[in-house]
Amino acid sequence: SSALCVLPPGFVENSCHSRIFWMKLNKLFLQGKFFQLEINDPYAGPLLLDEKLASRCGYVLSEDVWGNPIFRASVLGCHVANEADELFSLTVNIRVSSYPSMRAAVTYTYPMYCSYSSWAPREIVCEENYMEVSVKTDVPAVSNDYTVAWMSALPETQNLAYQLWQLMFVSPSGRKRIMVSDAAKLGYSFNNTPSRVYLRAPYHSNESDFSTVGGVNMNIVTSTSMYRQRWLLLLIDTTVSCPVDGTSFTDTTLTWTVPSIIPTLVLQESTFLSKSISMGVNGQVIANPREKNYLLEHNNTHIGITIPIGADGGKLKSSVSGDVYGVIYSIDLFLEHTWTDADWQTTKYTVIKPIVTPFIPQIPTVVNNTLPEERIFNVAFGHFLPDVSLLSITIGNVPFTLRQAQHQGYKIYETPFSNTTKGFILEVPFDDPYVLKEYVNKNETKYTLFLNYTLSVGPEMTPYYHSAELECIIADIELPEAVGYCDKENLYLAIPILGLHQYWNLYIGNKLLNRHTVLTNGYFAATNSTHLILQIPLFAIGVIYEEVSFQKIKARFDVALRKVRTLETLEIFSTRCNFNSSAFVVCHPDGTIMITAQMKTVPAIDMSKTKLRDSSCKPKEYNEEHAFFKFHVTTCGTSVRFEGDHIIYENEISYEKETLPGQSQPTITRETDYRLTVLCYYRAKETLMLGAFISDSSTHMSPAFGSGTVVPRSNIAVYRRVRQVLNVVSRVSKDVSFMEFYEPNTAILRGSLDPVFLEVELKDESPEAELYLDNCWVTGSLDFNSTPRWNITVDG
């Protein structure tokens, strides 16, 4: 059941174009509702419009690009009232219900009127679901037992003239002649008006054929309408041919191509003359296509319409395909071509073509508009059509709805872009807990923001996800600067503590500077609110003796500032001072022993006459009170013994009284006997690291060559209060024979691919000492941990 109602204002619009009724329903009135269309037959009553009725009777029900229902009807449609082929009327019922079953429907009756008198001798319409040809002729009307009521409205003369109409189809399967009544059962519609005969055919019927004209596929129904009386045989060519494709697409345009000359419609091509070509959008003729950036072109073979994707008159719709965002563009076009030829005088050819592009991927972009000095991530995400909305966003790994994100303090807002698109702006502070912070380079922080957007796309509200990662590196970390100074017996380093243990750690050699290292090595450490004060006694482990003589000791102490994570050395804090010392023993890791002995004897002795166990080992320097000796543990009569896990090297400084040659009896003298024992302790199991460093670049050698010296250093507690050494000697041979060697500290030129012959020898005779060459590499500086680093041997 349904109730007749008055149409709401704005619900229905209608117009006439050429010889077609156009009716549009406003979708806003149909939201959440269902509707049907009925065709009002004044004799049979309302008929529900379905696909079969539509294609046979000249009706189309579809949607425009904005989703509004569109109804089109030919003025030659089955149920159109025709007055002298000039005035036409059709009434439809619009039934609207809140239920799919259409119960409790409201019915709106809507009459439409069109006038059309400028008929061409032949007119062809290619609609979405049917092809129609009408020919101007004065012939008897078509009728049968089922249309007597309709025939009664025709002039009496035409009733008397009625005899019989037949249709002859020619297809690849052969010729087929059928009666008009039988043609209707096959989906065709044939009839005549006061001055015309028309045939309406569905696409892809059994009697149709396909051909290609200029690359465009055409659906053809070749037919002849025949009227026979005893004294008359009337044959009318009712062939119709329509394009079924002809669309092509690029990323930016769509092109619709229709043949200029269709051979089945123009039998004498030499007489063909194109008179006018026009195009339209949404049923409206476009007088000047270039004003809308449309391009209408034609030549002897083709007519082409090119539309930019997104142009006015069409509609872009967002879509998601395979987790990819993109757009689909649709536009409703029509083309009208009028030509003349010898057979038909004038033909008006109209094609109505809704075009929808394939899915066009448009990957959204994430633009980092962050200004580092503001310390806020500013992220733009777009471009999107207006039918896209942002539902939620994940920051770090925490999802937020828009409301939650704003409550958290994030700023999220839309911003318009060009071409009616939009984007979403997000602002997140660097110091937000969900921003990843990483210390990089020397004094910079890398801030990383991980995002995952969730959007609703298109009218279908398809979910779409897009992730992004943004980085910003700024120099916002101040490297500490240490201050060094000394007193008579100690070296000092004052190091700022801001950032220590968070970004950096301090190292003595390869050992982390911590409480245990301070206590073990005999340092003293104190901390105030800003600095770590490190006190290092002159003879503590880790002190480097740059120059030693009996007059002074030039000592240096280094602390390395290294990254917590990578252990990369950023700075070396050094304090360097000269010390006066009357007596000391320095045991170097390479086995060199330096001693300054102070001789306070009564009476005084001649320091030039002091010696080591090997009497040929005299002092290098001396004065009245001091003697300075420098020797290697393998010389000057030095003895060695093992105690626990240590090797002990022992020698002694002595002074012996002089006696005259040939005297066997003791001599009374005031000279004093003097003996001073010297001990150096080393760990029995020690690993020495042998390295080569590239000489100063001021030598201006080619990058393919370099020179170097071999420097033995220990990587395990090199400088200790208990001095340690292994007698390891390294040399560079001049060739593979290992017979001739370069002098120490000699520059050696080698090509980048030339071999270097390196010999490493352990000279200790103890059976408990063994030599393993573990790792060998080349660095670009004296720092063995510096980069770049080129390995020669790895793990032996």
Short mmCIF file of N, CA, C and O in Angstrom, two decimals, residues 109 127 271 344 363 402 423:
data_model
loop_
_atom_site.label_atom_id
_atom_site.label_comp_id
_atom_site.label_asym_id
_atom_site.label_seq_id
_atom_site.Cartn_x
_atom_site.Cartn_y
_atom_site.Cartn_z
N THR A 109 3.61 11.33 -7.72
CA THR A 109 3.37 11.26 -9.17
C THR A 109 3.99 12.49 -9.83
O THR A 109 3.75 13.63 -9.39
N GLU A 127 22.46 4.88 -25.97
CA GLU A 127 22.31 5.07 -24.53
C GLU A 127 23.12 4.00 -23.78
O GLU A 127 23.78 3.16 -24.38
N THR A 271 30.55 10.85 -50.06
CA THR A 271 29.56 11.92 -49.95
C THR A 271 29.39 12.42 -48.52
O THR A 271 28.57 13.30 -48.26
N TRP A 344 21.15 9.53 -46.76
CA TRP A 344 20.23 9.91 -45.69
C TRP A 344 20.07 11.42 -45.53
O TRP A 344 19.39 11.85 -44.61
N ILE A 363 49.62 7.94 -3.50
CA ILE A 363 50.21 7.68 -2.19
C ILE A 363 50.32 8.99 -1.41
O ILE A 363 50.91 9.96 -1.89
N LEU A 402 41.21 11.13 18.28
CA LEU A 402 41.51 12.55 18.14
C LEU A 402 41.27 13.29 19.45
O LEU A 402 42.05 14.17 19.84
N GLY A 423 44.77 18.29 4.11
CA GLY A 423 45.74 17.48 4.83
C GLY A 423 45.50 17.60 6.33
O GLY A 423 44.64 18.37 6.78
#
